Each structure stands twice: as C-alpha cells, then as structure tokens.
PDB file of C-alpha atoms in Angstrom:
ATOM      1  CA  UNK E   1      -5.240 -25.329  26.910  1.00 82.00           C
ATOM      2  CA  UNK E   2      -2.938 -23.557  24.775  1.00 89.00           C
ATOM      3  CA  UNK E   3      -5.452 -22.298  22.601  1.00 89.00           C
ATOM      4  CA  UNK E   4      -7.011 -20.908  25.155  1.00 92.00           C
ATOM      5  CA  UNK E   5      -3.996 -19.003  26.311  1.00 94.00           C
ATOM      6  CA  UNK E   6      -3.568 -17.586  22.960  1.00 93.00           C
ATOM      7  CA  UNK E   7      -6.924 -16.752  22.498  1.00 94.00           C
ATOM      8  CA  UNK E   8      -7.103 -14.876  26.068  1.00 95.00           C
ATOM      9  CA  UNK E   9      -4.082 -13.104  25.023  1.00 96.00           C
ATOM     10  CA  UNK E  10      -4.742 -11.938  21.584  1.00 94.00           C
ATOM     11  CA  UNK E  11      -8.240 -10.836  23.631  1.00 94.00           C
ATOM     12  CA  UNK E  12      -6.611  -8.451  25.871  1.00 94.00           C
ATOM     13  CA  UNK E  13      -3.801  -7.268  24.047  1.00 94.00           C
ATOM     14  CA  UNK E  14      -6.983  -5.444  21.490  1.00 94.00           C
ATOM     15  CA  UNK E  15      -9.067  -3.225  21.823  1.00 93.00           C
ATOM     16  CA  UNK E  16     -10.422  -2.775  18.566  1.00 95.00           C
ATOM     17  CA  UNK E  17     -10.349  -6.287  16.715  1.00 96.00           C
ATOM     18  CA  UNK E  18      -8.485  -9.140  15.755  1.00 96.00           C
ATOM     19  CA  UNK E  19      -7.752 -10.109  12.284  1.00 96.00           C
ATOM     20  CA  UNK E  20      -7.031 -14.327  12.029  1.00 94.00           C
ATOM     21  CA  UNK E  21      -6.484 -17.234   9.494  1.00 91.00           C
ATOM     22  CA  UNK E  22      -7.212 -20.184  11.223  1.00 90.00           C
ATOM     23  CA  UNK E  23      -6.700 -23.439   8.906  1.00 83.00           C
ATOM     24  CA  UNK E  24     -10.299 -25.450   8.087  1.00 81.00           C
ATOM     25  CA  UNK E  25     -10.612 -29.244   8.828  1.00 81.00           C
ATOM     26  CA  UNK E  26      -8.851 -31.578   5.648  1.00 75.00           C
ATOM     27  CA  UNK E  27      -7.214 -28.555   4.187  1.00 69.00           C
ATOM     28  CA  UNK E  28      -3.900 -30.394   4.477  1.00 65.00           C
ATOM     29  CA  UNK E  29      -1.518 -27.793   4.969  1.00 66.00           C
ATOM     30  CA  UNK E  30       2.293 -28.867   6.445  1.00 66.00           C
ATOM     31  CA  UNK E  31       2.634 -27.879   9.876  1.00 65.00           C
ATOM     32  CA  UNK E  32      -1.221 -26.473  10.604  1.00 68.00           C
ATOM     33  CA  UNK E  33      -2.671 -28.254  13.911  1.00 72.00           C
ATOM     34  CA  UNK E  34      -6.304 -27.257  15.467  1.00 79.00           C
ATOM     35  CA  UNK E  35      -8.486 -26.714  12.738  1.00 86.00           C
ATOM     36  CA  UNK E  36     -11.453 -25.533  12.817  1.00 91.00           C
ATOM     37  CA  UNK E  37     -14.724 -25.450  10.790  1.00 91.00           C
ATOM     38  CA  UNK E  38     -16.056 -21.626  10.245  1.00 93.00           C
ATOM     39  CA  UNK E  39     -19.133 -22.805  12.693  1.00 94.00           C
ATOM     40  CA  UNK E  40     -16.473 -23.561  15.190  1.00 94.00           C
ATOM     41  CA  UNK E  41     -14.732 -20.570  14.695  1.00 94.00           C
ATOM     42  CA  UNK E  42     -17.667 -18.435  14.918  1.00 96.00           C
ATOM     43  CA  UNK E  43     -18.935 -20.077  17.892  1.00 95.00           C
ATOM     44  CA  UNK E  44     -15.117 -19.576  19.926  1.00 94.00           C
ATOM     45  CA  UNK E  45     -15.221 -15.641  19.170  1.00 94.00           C
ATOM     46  CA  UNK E  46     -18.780 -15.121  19.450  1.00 95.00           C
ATOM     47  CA  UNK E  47     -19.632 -17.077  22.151  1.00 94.00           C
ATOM     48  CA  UNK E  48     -16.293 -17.567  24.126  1.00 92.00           C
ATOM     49  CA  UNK E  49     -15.247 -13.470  24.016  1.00 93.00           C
ATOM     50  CA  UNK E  50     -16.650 -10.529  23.448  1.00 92.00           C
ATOM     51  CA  UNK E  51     -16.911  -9.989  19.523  1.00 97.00           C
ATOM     52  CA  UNK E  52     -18.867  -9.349  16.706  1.00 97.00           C
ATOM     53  CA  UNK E  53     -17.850 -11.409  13.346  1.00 98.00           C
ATOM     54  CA  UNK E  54     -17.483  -8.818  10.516  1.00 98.00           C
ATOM     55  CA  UNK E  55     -18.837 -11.008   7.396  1.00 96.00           C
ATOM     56  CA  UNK E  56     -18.331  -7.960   4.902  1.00 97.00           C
ATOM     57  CA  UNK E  57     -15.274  -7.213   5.289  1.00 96.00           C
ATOM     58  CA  UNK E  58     -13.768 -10.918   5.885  1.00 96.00           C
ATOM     59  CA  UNK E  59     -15.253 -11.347   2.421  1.00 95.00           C
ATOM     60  CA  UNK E  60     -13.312  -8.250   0.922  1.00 95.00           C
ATOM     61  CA  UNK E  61     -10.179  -9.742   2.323  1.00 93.00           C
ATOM     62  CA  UNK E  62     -10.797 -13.300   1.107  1.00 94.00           C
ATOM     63  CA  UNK E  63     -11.765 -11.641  -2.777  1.00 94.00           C
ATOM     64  CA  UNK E  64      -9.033  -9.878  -2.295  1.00 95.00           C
ATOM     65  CA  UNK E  65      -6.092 -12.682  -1.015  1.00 92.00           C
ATOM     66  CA  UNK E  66      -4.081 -13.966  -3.712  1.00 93.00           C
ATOM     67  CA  UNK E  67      -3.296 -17.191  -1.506  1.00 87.00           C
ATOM     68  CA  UNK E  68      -5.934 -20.130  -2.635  1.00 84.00           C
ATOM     69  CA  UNK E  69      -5.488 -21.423   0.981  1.00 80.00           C
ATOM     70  CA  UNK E  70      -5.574 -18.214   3.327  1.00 83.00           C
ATOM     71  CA  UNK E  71      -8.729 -16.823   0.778  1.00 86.00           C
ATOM     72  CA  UNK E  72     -11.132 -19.673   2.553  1.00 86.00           C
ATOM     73  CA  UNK E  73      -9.917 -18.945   6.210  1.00 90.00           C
ATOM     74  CA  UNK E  74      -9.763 -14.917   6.708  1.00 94.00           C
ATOM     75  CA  UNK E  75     -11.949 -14.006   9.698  1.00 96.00           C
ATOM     76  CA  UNK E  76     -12.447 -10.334  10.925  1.00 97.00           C
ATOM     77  CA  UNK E  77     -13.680 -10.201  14.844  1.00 98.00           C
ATOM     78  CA  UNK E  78     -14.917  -6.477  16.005  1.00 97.00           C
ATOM     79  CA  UNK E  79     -14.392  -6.419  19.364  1.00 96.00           C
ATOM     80  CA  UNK E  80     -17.797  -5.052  21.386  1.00 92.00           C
ATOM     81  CA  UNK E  81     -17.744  -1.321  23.254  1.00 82.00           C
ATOM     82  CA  UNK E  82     -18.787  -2.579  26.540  1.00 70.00           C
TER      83      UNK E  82
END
C-alpha cells in the first residue's frame, strides 16, 4: 500500500521522468526494505504507469556511479506523451 502511494505520487508530481535506485533482492544494505528484482521493477513502471524504461542512459549512469551498490540499481523511466 505504501508503495503504491509513493509510486502514484512520484507519477503525478512528473511530467517528464523519474530517475530511481531501488535496492535488488540479497543486496543486504542496512535499512533498505522492498526490493525488487530489475524484472520486477520493469514490470511496476512499464506495466503499472505510463513509462518507457530508458536502458541507455540507466547504463551511462550506472558506468558512471562511483557507489558499488547504487551502480547495479539506477533506473531511468521516460514518462509517455499521451
């Protein structure tokens, strides 16, 4: 439930995109709680609301992080012109 209240409001609070580190499964991090695989991530923002995943520049941003842990969780959403 709370998720989805976040998610909703990160939604309409954009209009172009949203830029998010969300913590993968067994990453054992202090204080993270709902993670998600990338195939659950993908599927939440793709499926759930109305964006497009932007794979080339994620990747720029994950080459480019000097944090081992936020490097593998970086996702770029473009949200669609309706």
């Amino acid at each position: 439930k709370k998720e989805e209240i976040f998610l909703k409001n990160l939604d309409r609070l954009n209009d172009k995109g949203i830029i998010i580190s969300w913590d993968k499964p067994n990453s054992f991090n202090i204080g993270t709680i709902n993670e998600k695989t990338e195939t659950e991530i993908l599927d939440v923002f793709l499926n759930n609301y109305n964006y497009t995943y932007d794979e080339k520049n994620s990747k720029i941003f994950r080459d480019s992080c000097n944090n081992d842990v936020l490097k593998k969780c970086i996702y770029i959403f473009e949200k669609k012109k309706r």
